[in-house]
Coordinates of C-alpha atoms and ligand atoms in Angstrom, one line a residue:
M298 CA 0.1 0.0 0.5
D299 CA 1.3 3.2 -0.7
V300 CA 1.6 6.3 2.1
Y301 CA 1.2 10.2 0.6
N302 CA 1.8 13.5 2.0
P303 CA -1.3 15.5 2.5
A304 CA 0.2 18.6 1.5
N305 CA 1.5 17.7 -1.6
N306 CA 0.2 13.9 -2.5
Q307 CA 3.1 12.9 -3.2
K308 CA 4.3 9.2 -2.4
I309 CA 6.0 8.4 1.0
G310 CA 6.5 5.1 0.8
E311 CA 5.4 1.7 0.6
V312 CA 3.6 -0.6 3.4
R313 CA 2.8 -4.0 3.6
E314 CA -1.0 -5.2 2.9
F315 CA -2.5 -7.8 5.9
T316 CA -4.5 -10.7 4.3
E317 CA -6.5 -12.1 6.8
E318 CA -4.5 -15.4 6.1
E319 CA -1.2 -12.5 7.4
V320 CA -2.9 -11.7 10.5
A321 CA -4.3 -14.7 11.6
S322 CA -1.5 -15.8 11.2
T323 CA -0.2 -12.9 13.4
I324 CA -2.2 -13.3 15.9
E325 CA -1.7 -17.0 16.6
R326 CA 2.1 -15.5 16.3
L327 CA 1.3 -13.3 19.8
G328 CA -0.4 -16.2 21.2
T329 CA 3.3 -17.8 21.1
G330 CA 5.5 -15.5 22.5
F331 CA 2.4 -14.0 25.6
P332 CA 3.8 -16.6 28.0
G333 CA 6.9 -15.0 28.2
W334 CA 5.4 -11.9 28.3
S335 CA 3.5 -12.3 31.2
A336 CA 5.6 -14.3 33.3
R337 CA 7.7 -11.2 33.1
R338 CA 8.3 -9.0 36.9
P339 CA 6.0 -6.1 36.3
A340 CA 8.6 -4.3 36.9
S341 CA 10.9 -6.0 34.4
R342 CA 7.7 -4.7 31.4
G343 CA 7.5 -1.2 32.6
M344 CA 11.1 -1.0 31.8
V345 CA 11.2 -1.5 28.9
L346 CA 8.3 1.3 28.4
Y347 CA 10.3 3.2 30.2
K348 CA 13.3 2.7 27.6
A349 CA 11.1 3.1 24.5
A350 CA 9.9 6.2 26.1
E351 CA 13.0 7.6 26.4
M352 CA 14.1 6.8 23.0
M353 CA 11.0 8.0 21.5
R354 CA 12.2 11.4 23.2
A355 CA 16.0 10.5 22.0
D356 CA 14.4 10.9 18.6
L357 CA 12.5 13.6 18.5
D358 CA 13.1 15.0 15.4
R359 CA 13.5 12.7 13.4
L360 CA 9.3 10.6 14.6
A361 CA 8.7 14.3 14.3
S362 CA 8.9 14.3 10.5
I363 CA 7.6 11.1 9.8
L364 CA 4.6 11.9 11.3
T365 CA 4.3 14.9 9.5
S366 CA 5.1 13.6 6.6
E367 CA 2.4 11.0 6.0
Q368 CA 0.3 12.8 8.7
G369 CA 0.1 16.3 8.0
K370 CA 0.0 18.5 10.9
P371 CA 2.4 20.5 11.7
L372 CA 5.9 20.0 13.3
A373 CA 5.2 21.1 16.8
E374 CA 2.1 19.5 17.1
A375 CA 4.2 16.3 15.3
R376 CA 6.9 17.0 18.1
N377 CA 4.1 17.4 21.3
E378 CA 2.0 13.9 20.2
I379 CA 5.2 12.3 20.1
V380 CA 6.2 13.3 24.0
G381 CA 2.7 12.7 24.6
A382 CA 3.1 9.0 23.7
A383 CA 6.1 8.6 25.7
A384 CA 4.2 10.6 28.5
V385 CA 1.7 7.3 28.3
F386 CA 4.3 5.2 28.2
E387 CA 5.8 6.0 31.0
Y388 CA 2.5 6.5 32.8
Y389 CA 2.0 2.7 32.0
A390 CA 5.7 1.6 32.7
S391 CA 4.8 3.7 36.3
I392 CA 2.1 1.2 37.3
A393 CA 2.4 -1.5 35.8
G394 CA 3.2 -3.0 40.0
T395 CA -0.5 -1.7 41.2
V396 CA -1.6 -3.8 39.5
G397 CA -3.5 -6.2 43.0
G398 CA -6.5 -7.7 43.7
N399 CA -9.2 -8.0 46.6
T400 CA -8.8 -9.2 49.8
V401 CA -13.0 -10.1 50.8
P402 CA -13.2 -9.9 54.5
K403 CA -13.7 -13.7 56.7
S404 CA -17.0 -14.9 56.7
D405 CA -18.6 -17.9 57.3
Y406 CA -17.9 -18.8 53.5
G407 CA -14.5 -18.6 54.8
Y408 CA -11.5 -16.4 53.4
A409 CA -11.4 -14.7 49.7
F410 CA -9.2 -12.8 47.8
T411 CA -9.2 -12.1 43.6
S412 CA -6.1 -11.7 42.1
K413 CA -5.9 -10.6 38.7
S414 CA -4.4 -12.0 35.3
P415 CA -3.6 -10.8 31.5
L416 CA -6.2 -11.7 28.9
G417 CA -3.8 -13.0 26.3
V418 CA -4.1 -10.9 22.4
C419 CA -5.7 -8.4 22.0
G420 CA -6.3 -6.1 19.6
A421 CA -6.5 -2.4 18.6
I422 CA -7.4 -0.7 15.6
I423 CA -6.7 2.5 15.9
P424 CA -7.6 6.2 13.5
W425 CA -4.8 8.4 11.2
N426 CA -5.8 11.7 13.9
M427 CA -2.8 11.0 16.5
P428 CA -1.9 7.8 15.1
A429 CA 1.2 8.0 17.8
L430 CA -0.8 8.8 21.2
I431 CA -3.3 6.2 20.5
M432 CA -1.1 3.4 19.5
A433 CA -0.2 4.8 23.0
W434 CA -3.8 4.5 24.4
K435 CA -4.3 0.6 23.8
V436 CA -0.9 -0.6 23.5
G437 CA 1.0 0.7 27.1
P438 CA -1.5 -0.9 29.6
A439 CA -2.0 -4.3 27.0
L440 CA 2.3 -4.1 27.7
A441 CA 2.3 -3.6 31.0
T442 CA -0.3 -6.0 32.1
G443 CA 1.3 -8.2 30.4
N444 CA -0.8 -9.0 27.5
A445 CA 0.6 -9.2 23.5
I446 CA -1.5 -6.7 21.4
A447 CA -2.1 -6.7 18.3
V448 CA -1.9 -3.4 16.3
K449 CA -4.0 -2.4 13.0
P450 CA -3.0 1.3 11.8
A451 CA -5.2 4.0 9.5
E452 CA -4.9 3.2 5.3
T453 CA -3.0 6.8 6.2
T454 CA -0.8 7.1 8.9
P455 CA 1.2 3.6 9.8
L456 CA 5.3 4.7 9.4
T457 CA 4.5 6.7 12.9
N458 CA 3.5 3.1 14.0
I459 CA 6.1 1.2 12.9
E460 CA 9.1 3.0 14.1
M461 CA 6.9 3.5 17.5
A462 CA 7.0 -0.8 17.6
K463 CA 10.7 -0.3 16.1
T464 CA 11.7 1.0 19.2
L465 CA 9.7 -0.7 21.8
F466 CA 11.9 -3.6 19.8
A467 CA 15.2 -2.3 20.3
A468 CA 13.8 -1.7 23.7
G469 CA 13.6 -4.7 24.7
L470 CA 9.9 -6.1 24.0
P471 CA 10.2 -8.9 22.7
E472 CA 8.9 -9.5 19.0
D473 CA 6.4 -12.4 19.4
V474 CA 4.4 -9.5 21.7
L475 CA 3.4 -6.9 19.4
A476 CA 2.9 -6.7 15.6
I477 CA 1.4 -4.0 13.3
V478 CA -0.9 -5.1 11.2
T479 CA -0.8 -2.9 8.3
G480 CA -4.1 -2.9 5.7
N481 CA -7.0 -1.8 5.1
G482 CA -9.6 -1.7 7.7
E483 CA -12.4 -3.9 5.2
T484 CA -9.5 -6.6 5.2
A485 CA -6.7 -6.7 8.0
G486 CA -9.6 -3.9 10.3
A487 CA -11.7 -6.7 10.4
A488 CA -9.7 -9.9 10.3
I489 CA -8.6 -8.6 13.9
A490 CA -12.1 -7.1 14.5
G491 CA -13.7 -10.9 14.4
N492 CA -11.1 -13.2 15.5
R493 CA -12.4 -15.4 17.5
D494 CA -8.3 -15.5 19.3
I495 CA -8.0 -12.4 21.1
R496 CA -9.2 -10.9 24.2
H497 CA -9.7 -7.2 23.9
L498 CA -9.8 -5.2 21.2
S499 CA -9.5 -1.7 21.5
F500 CA -11.0 0.6 18.5
T501 CA -10.9 4.1 17.7
G502 CA -12.4 5.6 14.5
S503 CA -16.0 6.2 13.4
V504 CA -19.0 6.0 14.7
D505 CA -20.1 3.9 11.4
T506 CA -17.2 2.1 12.1
G507 CA -17.4 1.2 15.2
E508 CA -21.3 0.4 14.5
K509 CA -19.8 -2.4 12.1
I510 CA -16.6 -3.5 14.6
S511 CA -19.1 -4.1 17.2
K512 CA -20.9 -6.5 15.1
M513 CA -18.2 -8.0 14.3
V514 CA -16.5 -9.6 17.2
D515 CA -18.1 -12.3 19.2
A516 CA -19.2 -10.9 22.4
G517 CA -19.0 -13.8 24.7
R518 CA -14.5 -13.3 24.0
V519 CA -14.1 -10.3 23.1
R520 CA -14.2 -7.1 25.2
L521 CA -14.5 -4.0 23.4
T522 CA -14.1 -1.1 23.5
L523 CA -15.9 1.8 21.2
E524 CA -13.8 5.2 21.2
L525 CA -15.7 7.0 18.6
G526 CA -16.4 10.3 17.5
G527 CA -17.9 13.5 18.9
S528 CA -19.7 16.6 18.5
D529 CA -18.0 18.4 21.3
P530 CA -19.7 21.5 22.4
M531 CA -17.8 25.0 24.2
I532 CA -20.1 27.3 26.5
V533 CA -18.6 30.9 26.8
C534 CA -21.3 32.7 29.1
A535 CA -21.1 36.3 29.7
D536 CA -19.1 36.5 32.6
A537 CA -16.0 34.3 31.3
D538 CA -12.7 35.3 30.5
L539 CA -12.6 36.4 27.0
D540 CA -10.0 36.9 25.4
R541 CA -9.4 33.0 27.5
A542 CA -12.1 31.7 25.6
V543 CA -10.9 32.9 22.1
A544 CA -7.5 31.5 22.7
G545 CA -9.4 28.4 24.1
A546 CA -11.5 28.0 20.9
V547 CA -9.1 28.5 18.3
A548 CA -6.6 25.6 20.1
G549 CA -9.7 23.8 20.6
R550 CA -10.5 23.6 17.2
F551 CA -8.2 24.8 14.4
Y552 CA -5.3 22.4 16.2
N553 CA -4.5 19.5 14.1
C554 CA -6.3 20.6 11.0
G555 CA -9.6 20.2 13.6
Q556 CA -9.3 16.6 12.7
I557 CA -9.5 15.7 17.1
C558 CA -12.3 13.7 18.3
T559 CA -12.5 16.3 21.1
A560 CA -11.5 19.5 19.5
V561 CA -14.6 22.5 20.0
K562 CA -16.9 21.4 17.0
R563 CA -19.4 23.0 18.2
L564 CA -19.3 27.0 19.9
F565 CA -21.7 28.4 22.2
V566 CA -22.3 31.5 22.8
A567 CA -23.7 33.8 25.3
D568 CA -25.3 36.7 23.3
S569 CA -25.0 40.2 25.6
V570 CA -21.0 39.0 24.8
A571 CA -21.6 37.5 20.7
D572 CA -20.7 39.9 18.8
V573 CA -17.0 41.5 21.1
F574 CA -16.4 37.6 21.3
T575 CA -16.8 36.5 17.5
E576 CA -14.8 39.9 16.3
R577 CA -11.6 39.0 18.0
L578 CA -11.9 34.6 17.3
K579 CA -12.3 35.9 13.9
A580 CA -9.5 38.0 13.8
A581 CA -7.6 35.1 15.6
T582 CA -8.1 32.7 13.4
E583 CA -7.9 34.5 10.3
R584 CA -4.0 34.9 11.9
L585 CA -3.1 31.6 11.9
R586 CA -0.6 30.7 8.5
V587 CA -2.2 27.8 6.4
G588 CA 0.5 25.9 5.3
D589 CA 3.0 22.0 4.6
G590 CA 3.7 20.9 8.6
A591 CA 7.1 20.7 7.8
A592 CA 7.4 24.7 7.4
E593 CA 8.4 27.2 9.7
G594 CA 5.6 28.4 11.1
T595 CA 2.6 26.5 10.4
D596 CA -0.1 26.9 12.2
L597 CA -2.2 24.4 10.1
G598 CA -1.9 21.5 7.7
P599 CA -3.7 20.0 5.4
L600 CA -6.1 17.7 6.0
N601 CA -5.3 13.4 6.4
S602 CA -7.3 12.9 3.5
I603 CA -8.3 14.3 -0.2
K604 CA -12.0 12.3 1.0
G605 CA -11.5 14.3 4.6
L606 CA -11.7 17.7 2.8
Q607 CA -14.3 17.1 0.3
R608 CA -16.8 15.6 3.3
I609 CA -15.9 19.1 4.9
E610 CA -16.9 20.8 1.7
E611 CA -19.1 19.2 1.2
M612 CA -20.6 19.9 4.8
V613 CA -20.4 24.4 4.2
D614 CA -21.1 24.1 1.1
D615 CA -25.0 22.4 1.9
C616 CA -25.2 26.0 4.6
V617 CA -24.7 28.1 1.7
G618 CA -27.4 30.6 1.2
S619 CA -29.2 30.8 5.0
A620 CA -25.5 30.8 7.6
K621 CA -22.9 33.4 6.8
I622 CA -19.4 32.5 6.3
L623 CA -17.4 35.5 8.8
T624 CA -14.5 33.6 6.9
G625 CA -12.6 31.3 5.4
A626 CA -14.6 28.3 3.7
R627 CA -11.7 28.3 0.6
R628 CA -9.3 26.1 -1.0
P629 CA -6.1 27.6 -1.2
E630 CA -5.5 26.7 -4.4
G631 CA -1.8 24.8 -6.2
P632 CA -1.8 20.6 -4.8
G633 CA -2.2 19.1 -0.8
N634 CA -5.6 19.0 1.0
F635 CA -6.0 22.5 1.8
Y636 CA -8.8 23.9 3.9
S637 CA -9.1 27.6 4.7
P638 CA -9.6 28.5 8.9
T639 CA -13.3 28.5 8.7
L640 CA -16.3 30.3 10.7
I641 CA -19.7 30.6 9.3
T642 CA -22.4 31.9 12.0
D643 CA -26.5 31.9 11.8
L644 CA -26.9 28.2 10.8
E645 CA -30.6 26.5 10.7
P646 CA -30.4 24.3 13.9
D647 CA -30.5 21.3 11.7
S648 CA -27.5 22.2 9.8
R649 CA -25.1 19.3 9.1
L650 CA -22.2 21.7 11.1
L651 CA -24.3 21.2 14.1
T652 CA -25.9 17.6 13.8
E653 CA -22.6 15.7 12.0
E654 CA -19.2 15.9 12.9
V655 CA -17.4 18.7 11.6
F656 CA -13.7 16.5 11.3
G657 CA -12.0 19.9 9.2
P658 CA -11.2 23.1 10.1
V659 CA -14.2 24.9 10.7
L660 CA -16.3 26.3 13.4
P661 CA -20.2 27.0 13.7
I662 CA -20.8 29.5 16.1
V663 CA -24.2 29.8 18.2
R664 CA -25.8 32.8 20.1
F665 CA -27.5 31.3 23.6
G666 CA -30.4 33.7 26.0
D667 CA -29.4 31.4 29.4
L668 CA -27.7 28.6 29.4
D669 CA -29.9 25.8 30.8
E670 CA -30.4 26.2 26.8
A671 CA -27.1 26.1 26.1
V672 CA -27.6 23.5 27.3
E673 CA -30.2 21.4 25.8
M674 CA -28.4 22.6 22.2
A675 CA -25.3 21.2 23.9
N676 CA -27.5 18.0 24.7
S677 CA -28.8 17.4 21.3
T678 CA -26.4 15.3 19.1
R679 CA -26.4 11.5 19.4
F680 CA -22.6 12.5 20.7
G681 CA -21.1 12.1 23.5
L682 CA -17.5 12.2 24.3
G683 CA -16.0 16.3 25.7
A684 CA -17.4 19.7 26.7
S685 CA -16.4 22.3 27.9
I686 CA -18.4 25.8 29.1
W687 CA -16.1 29.2 30.2
T688 CA -17.4 30.6 33.0
N689 CA -15.7 32.3 36.7
D690 CA -19.1 31.0 37.8
M691 CA -19.4 28.4 39.8
R692 CA -23.1 27.8 39.4
N693 CA -22.9 28.2 35.7
A694 CA -20.1 25.5 35.4
S695 CA -22.1 23.0 38.1
K696 CA -25.0 23.3 36.0
A697 CA -23.0 22.2 32.8
I698 CA -21.1 19.4 35.0
E699 CA -24.6 18.0 35.7
G700 CA -26.7 19.1 32.2
V701 CA -23.8 18.6 29.4
R702 CA -23.6 15.0 28.4
S703 CA -20.1 14.1 27.9
G704 CA -17.4 11.8 29.1
I705 CA -15.4 14.3 30.8
L706 CA -16.6 17.6 30.7
W707 CA -13.4 20.7 30.8
V708 CA -14.0 23.8 33.1
N709 CA -12.1 26.8 30.9
R710 CA -9.9 24.8 29.1
H711 CA -10.9 22.0 26.2
S712 CA -9.0 18.9 25.0
R713 CA -6.6 18.0 27.5
I714 CA -6.4 14.2 28.1
P715 CA -3.8 14.1 30.4
P716 CA -2.7 9.1 30.6
E717 CA -3.5 9.7 34.9
V718 CA -7.1 10.0 33.9
P719 CA -9.5 8.7 33.1
F720 CA -11.0 8.9 28.9
G721 CA -13.7 7.6 26.7
G722 CA -17.5 8.6 25.3
V723 CA -21.8 8.3 26.7
A724 CA -24.0 7.5 24.4
G725 CA -23.1 7.7 20.5
S726 CA -19.3 8.7 21.7
G727 CA -18.4 4.3 22.4
I728 CA -18.2 2.6 25.5
G729 CA -15.7 2.1 27.7
R730 CA -12.7 3.9 28.8
E731 CA -8.8 4.9 28.7
N732 CA -5.7 5.8 30.6
G733 CA -6.4 6.0 34.3
P734 CA -5.4 3.2 36.4
N735 CA -8.6 1.6 35.8
S736 CA -7.2 1.3 32.2
L737 CA -5.5 -1.6 33.2
D738 CA -8.7 -3.4 34.2
G739 CA -10.1 -4.1 30.8
Y740 CA -6.6 -5.6 29.6
L741 CA -7.0 -7.4 32.7
V742 CA -9.2 -10.8 34.1
E743 CA -10.0 -11.0 38.0
K744 CA -10.4 -14.7 39.3
T745 CA -12.0 -15.5 42.6
V746 CA -10.3 -17.5 45.0
I747 CA -12.8 -18.5 48.5
I748 CA -11.0 -21.2 50.7
S749 CA -12.8 -22.5 53.3
P750 CA -12.2 -22.8 56.9
Ligands
NAD1024 P1 -12.8 5.1 10.6 O1 -13.7 4.7 11.2 O2 -13.0 5.6 9.0 O3 -10.9 4.4 10.9 C1 -10.9 4.1 12.1 C2 -9.7 2.7 11.6 O4 -10.4 2.0 11.4 C3 -8.5 2.8 10.6 O5 -7.5 2.4 10.9 C4 -9.8 2.2 9.3 O6 -8.6 1.6 9.3 C5 -10.4 0.8 10.3 N1 -12.0 0.1 9.5 C6 -12.5 1.3 8.8 N2 -13.3 -0.3 8.8 C7 -13.3 -1.0 8.9 C8 -14.0 -2.2 9.0 N3 -14.7 -2.0 8.1 N4 -13.5 -3.1 9.9 C9 -12.3 -3.6 11.0 N5 -12.0 -2.3 10.7 C10 -12.0 -0.9 9.9 O7 -12.3 6.4 11.0 P2 -11.4 7.8 10.9 O8 -11.4 8.4 10.0 O9 -9.4 7.2 11.1 O10 -10.9 8.7 12.5 C11 -11.4 9.4 12.5 C12 -12.4 9.3 14.0 O11 -11.9 8.4 14.6 C13 -13.7 10.3 13.6 O12 -14.1 10.1 14.0 C14 -13.2 11.2 15.3 O13 -14.2 11.5 16.2 C15 -12.3 9.7 15.9 N6 -11.7 9.6 17.1 C16 -11.7 8.8 18.2 C17 -11.5 9.1 19.8 C18 -11.2 8.8 21.1 O14 -11.2 8.9 21.4 N7 -13.1 9.5 21.1 C19 -10.0 9.4 19.4 C20 -9.7 10.1 18.1 C21 -10.7 10.1 17.2

């Protein structure tokens, strides 16, 4: 399979396209590596993750430039992502030895305790928007707890994942404990999802693919984690620090060219500050420099695929007429999947920009009268991933904490996901949680032991 640079659509590499049979035999091979790895002391497994993180940090420039070349993001963002992935490995290294069981108070049946063991071979299917970070979210806990894992990268961004695997091997990971199975979703991805020897499948991607995958897995044998799309609302109250909120909206929407699951996808602004807020936001948006992610000073790279670019264009075109475009909505001349950062107001409530996931640099802005109205609009999609409220009044924050349907809610920031805290969606945005100490349990099975007196 060919890999392209989305900044110019030139070919930059080739990877193997795994067939279904090759995926099955790879999973079988991982099954032979599992016993040795799971028998190691947790600290020894943790050391491999620590070492890999150290090597990734030392190799930062090279890894970031590979990531930029296949994904499109600016080099500074690529560096952040590689460092973020290394931090995830360090986090799981630091908690590898904390897995314990429970003791149950003595009763008439005797003593009872539980012990936790790794599951076996796990699977991970990941998207292209944050390939390094999302691979680390899955590989980190799987390896720390003693499992083996097969990773299926997205079609457009396999190179960074291959480099991360090489780094893990160079750090001491046995080669039969991790495999990168490159290929198409419909073949290699489906072959992992339908494999009966996988014990846990963690999928990150779109809602549509998530739905297909949940039908493919054998629910009686495979644990399933689904990290799906979102349409995160950002609510700006009248009392908010507006400059801080403007900066939050710009970063929240346009980082990674708007291709983040928890990007700010709908902006709700209190009526009384909407004019001044929008004016400042427009000025900040127009300062963003669009260009090749590898070039100095670029704020926004290209979209990752032509398909993604066309979808964004279609969504914007659909609302032209009724809505008002404040800035952007242009495809710059020349090669590459570029789209100018776009702000749109006066949308119909059923506009696709407000009801579907907008996975690109386009931000719809909606005014609200009172906060209840904003919360109601925030909850009006099928999603429930992230959300934020910008306010200095605890009563407003409490209303959002209680009322907004989401797996994660930020107050006065948006989209930071540290490895120490649980992350995942509700409603149409998925099931299960990644990150945080409890994520280890997803990769462990608990056995109860009862000792009769
Ligand atoms: P996608 O669903 O098209 O693809 C994701 C992965 O699934 C890829 O590796 C792809 O090859 C594979 N795939 C596709 N069809 C398959 C099939 N039939 N069987 C098995 N695997 C298959 O998603 P995408 O476009 O790569 O990613 C963007 C989406 O991911 C957005 O919706 C975004 O919100 C979501 N996302 C969610 C999170 C989260 O943590 N909740 C994080 C990042 C991205």
